[in-house]
Coordinates of C-alpha atoms in Angstrom, one line a residue:
X1 CA -6.9 -13.7 -9.6
X2 CA -3.6 -11.9 -10.1
X3 CA -0.1 -13.4 -10.0
X4 CA 1.4 -11.5 -7.1
X5 CA 5.1 -11.5 -6.1
X6 CA 5.5 -10.7 -2.4
X7 CA 8.7 -8.8 -1.6
X8 CA 9.1 -8.5 2.2
X9 CA 9.9 -5.0 3.5
X10 CA 13.3 -4.3 4.7
X11 CA 14.0 -2.5 8.1
X12 CA 11.3 0.3 8.3
X13 CA 10.1 -0.2 4.8
X14 CA 6.7 -1.6 3.9
X15 CA 6.1 -4.8 2.0
X16 CA 6.1 -4.5 -1.8
X17 CA 3.9 -6.4 -4.2
X18 CA 4.9 -6.9 -7.8
X19 CA 2.1 -7.8 -10.3
X20 CA 3.4 -8.0 -13.8
X21 CA 4.6 -4.4 -14.5
X22 CA 2.7 -2.9 -11.6
X23 CA 4.3 -2.3 -8.1
X24 CA 2.2 -1.7 -5.0
X25 CA 4.1 0.7 -2.7
X26 CA 7.8 1.7 -3.0
X27 CA 9.1 1.9 0.6
X28 CA 10.9 4.9 2.0
X29 CA 13.5 5.3 -0.6
X30 CA 16.3 4.7 2.0
X31 CA 16.8 1.1 0.8
X32 CA 16.7 1.5 -2.9
X33 CA 19.4 -1.1 -3.5
X34 CA 17.4 -3.7 -1.7
X35 CA 14.2 -2.9 -3.6
X36 CA 16.0 -2.8 -7.0
X37 CA 17.9 -6.1 -6.3
X38 CA 14.6 -7.8 -5.2
X39 CA 12.9 -6.7 -8.4
X40 CA 15.8 -7.9 -10.5
X41 CA 15.6 -11.3 -8.9
X42 CA 12.2 -11.5 -10.7
X43 CA 13.6 -10.2 -14.0
X44 CA 12.3 -6.7 -13.5
X45 CA 14.2 -3.4 -13.6
X46 CA 12.8 -0.1 -12.2
X47 CA 12.3 1.2 -15.8
X48 CA 10.1 -1.8 -16.6
X49 CA 7.5 -0.8 -14.0
X50 CA 4.7 1.1 -15.8
X51 CA 2.3 1.6 -12.8
X52 CA 3.0 2.3 -9.1
X53 CA 0.0 2.2 -6.7
X54 CA 0.5 3.7 -3.3
X55 CA -1.8 2.4 -0.6
X56 CA -1.3 5.6 1.3
X57 CA 0.9 8.7 1.6
X58 CA 3.2 7.7 4.5
X59 CA 6.9 8.0 3.7
X60 CA 7.6 4.3 4.2
X61 CA 5.1 3.5 1.4
X62 CA 5.8 6.2 -1.2
X63 CA 9.3 7.5 -0.6
X64 CA 10.7 5.3 -3.3
X65 CA 8.4 6.6 -6.0
X66 CA 11.2 8.6 -7.6
X67 CA 12.9 5.3 -8.6
X68 CA 10.1 4.7 -11.2
X69 CA 10.4 7.5 -13.6
X70 CA 8.6 5.6 -16.4
X71 CA 5.7 4.6 -14.2
X72 CA 2.3 6.2 -13.7
X73 CA 1.9 7.1 -10.0
X74 CA -1.5 6.4 -8.5
X75 CA -2.8 7.2 -5.0
X76 CA -6.2 8.1 -3.5
X77 CA -7.3 11.7 -4.1
X78 CA -7.3 12.6 -0.4
X79 CA -3.7 11.4 0.1
X80 CA -2.6 13.1 -3.1
X81 CA -3.5 16.3 -1.3
X82 CA -1.0 15.5 1.4
X83 CA 1.7 14.9 -1.2
X84 CA 1.0 18.1 -3.1
X85 CA 1.0 20.1 0.2
X86 CA 4.3 18.3 1.3
X87 CA 2.3 17.4 4.4
X88 CA 5.0 16.4 7.0
X89 CA 2.3 15.0 9.3
X90 CA 1.2 12.5 6.7
X91 CA 4.5 11.7 5.0
X92 CA 7.5 13.0 7.0
X93 CA 11.1 11.9 6.9
X94 CA 12.3 14.3 4.1
X95 CA 10.9 12.2 1.3
X96 CA 10.2 15.5 -0.6
X97 CA 13.9 16.3 -0.8
X98 CA 13.5 14.2 -4.0
X99 CA 11.1 16.0 -6.3
X100 CA 10.3 12.7 -8.0
X101 CA 8.2 11.9 -4.9
X102 CA 5.9 14.9 -5.5
X103 CA 4.4 13.4 -8.7
X104 CA 0.9 12.1 -8.7
X105 CA -0.5 11.1 -12.1
X106 CA -3.8 9.4 -11.2
X107 CA -6.0 10.3 -8.2
X108 CA -8.0 7.2 -7.2
X109 CA -11.5 7.0 -5.8
X110 CA -13.4 4.2 -4.1
X111 CA -14.6 1.7 -6.6
X112 CA -12.0 2.5 -9.3
X113 CA -10.4 -0.4 -11.2
X114 CA -6.6 -0.4 -11.6
X115 CA -4.2 -3.0 -12.6
X116 CA -6.8 -5.8 -12.2
X117 CA -7.9 -4.7 -8.8
X118 CA -10.8 -2.8 -7.3
X119 CA -9.9 0.2 -5.1
X120 CA -11.5 0.1 -1.7
X121 CA -11.2 3.4 0.1
X122 CA -10.3 2.5 3.7
X123 CA -9.6 5.7 5.6
X124 CA -8.4 5.7 9.2
X125 CA -4.7 5.2 9.0
X126 CA -4.7 8.1 6.6
X127 CA -7.5 10.0 5.0
X128 CA -6.9 8.4 1.6
X129 CA -5.8 4.9 2.6
X130 CA -6.8 2.2 0.2
X131 CA -6.9 -1.6 -0.1
X132 CA -6.7 -3.4 -3.4
X133 CA -9.1 -6.4 -4.0
X134 CA -9.4 -8.8 -6.9
X135 CA -11.9 -11.2 -5.4
X136 CA -9.2 -13.5 -3.9
X137 CA -6.3 -11.3 -2.8
X138 CA -6.6 -8.3 -0.4
X139 CA -3.6 -6.0 -0.5
X140 CA -4.5 -4.1 2.7
X141 CA -1.7 -1.5 3.1
X142 CA -1.6 -0.4 6.8
X143 CA -5.4 -0.8 7.3
X144 CA -5.2 -4.3 8.7
X145 CA -2.3 -6.8 9.4
X146 CA -2.1 -10.5 9.4
X147 CA -1.9 -10.7 13.2
X148 CA -5.3 -9.0 13.5
X149 CA -3.8 -5.6 14.3
X150 CA -4.7 -2.4 12.6
X151 CA -2.8 0.7 11.5
X152 CA -2.1 3.5 13.9
X153 CA -4.4 6.5 13.6
X154 CA -2.4 9.2 15.3
X155 CA -0.4 10.3 12.2
X156 CA -3.1 11.9 9.9
X157 CA -5.7 9.2 10.7
X158 CA -9.0 8.8 12.5
X159 CA -10.1 6.1 14.9
X160 CA -13.8 6.1 13.8
X161 CA -12.9 6.0 10.2
X162 CA -10.5 3.1 10.8
X163 CA -13.1 1.2 12.7
X164 CA -15.6 1.5 9.8
X165 CA -12.9 0.6 7.3
X166 CA -12.0 -2.6 9.1
X167 CA -15.7 -3.5 9.4
X168 CA -16.1 -3.0 5.7
X169 CA -13.2 -5.4 5.0
X170 CA -14.7 -8.1 7.3
X171 CA -17.5 -8.5 4.7
X172 CA -15.0 -9.7 2.0
X173 CA -14.3 -13.4 1.4
X174 CA -10.5 -13.0 1.5
X175 CA -8.4 -16.0 0.5
X176 CA -5.0 -14.3 0.8
X177 CA -4.2 -11.3 3.0
X178 CA -1.3 -9.2 1.8
X179 CA -0.6 -6.4 4.4
X180 CA 1.7 -3.4 4.3
X181 CA 4.0 -4.8 7.0
X182 CA 4.7 -8.2 8.4
X183 CA 3.9 -11.7 7.1
X184 CA 1.2 -12.5 4.5
X185 CA -1.6 -15.0 5.2
X186 CA -2.3 -17.5 2.4
X187 CA -5.5 -19.5 2.6
X188 CA -6.8 -22.1 0.2
X189 CA -10.1 -23.0 -1.5
X190 CA -11.7 -24.3 1.7
X191 CA -10.0 -22.2 4.4
X192 CA -10.2 -18.4 3.9
X193 CA -8.8 -15.7 6.0
X194 CA -11.0 -14.5 8.8
X195 CA -10.6 -10.8 9.2
X196 CA -11.1 -9.7 12.8
X197 CA -13.2 -6.9 14.1
X198 CA -12.4 -7.6 17.8
X199 CA -9.7 -4.9 18.3
X200 CA -12.4 -2.2 18.5

């Protein structure tokens, strides 16, 4: 499995996950100093990041994309539409004041492989929400959280899609759950994470 560095989110920002020279999610862009300092603690500068994968198009997950000028920006095809359209329902909070946040280099689809992970399309929180799965670690974005909660579906989402996405994730044998907000859950070889379907 991948060597993943967990960087807890600050204030309204999402959690960040650093895997070698790949970064999953970039926060809102309001706390750039925090993100930069956390990366530098691990010997990485923004210019060292070659790939940014956004789990979805909400501002608190992609508003910091402009920091990573050297990186390829990847997001699911359906959420790329929201970015290209400057969809304030899906992203909001003036993230497009910075044109660097309008860039999408790779439009992902379900089943794609990127940065050592399989892309699992998990719509519901947004139309193009994704999780990243390497057979051990599930980076779940805002689809599902460590407390058994799920992402809200009233900002560009859909309840039925979210229900189906969570059901899909319960079929995985997850060792470590790495959500978009809140604490992570680390299992071990004999005790894996039990993803709940009870909230529906």
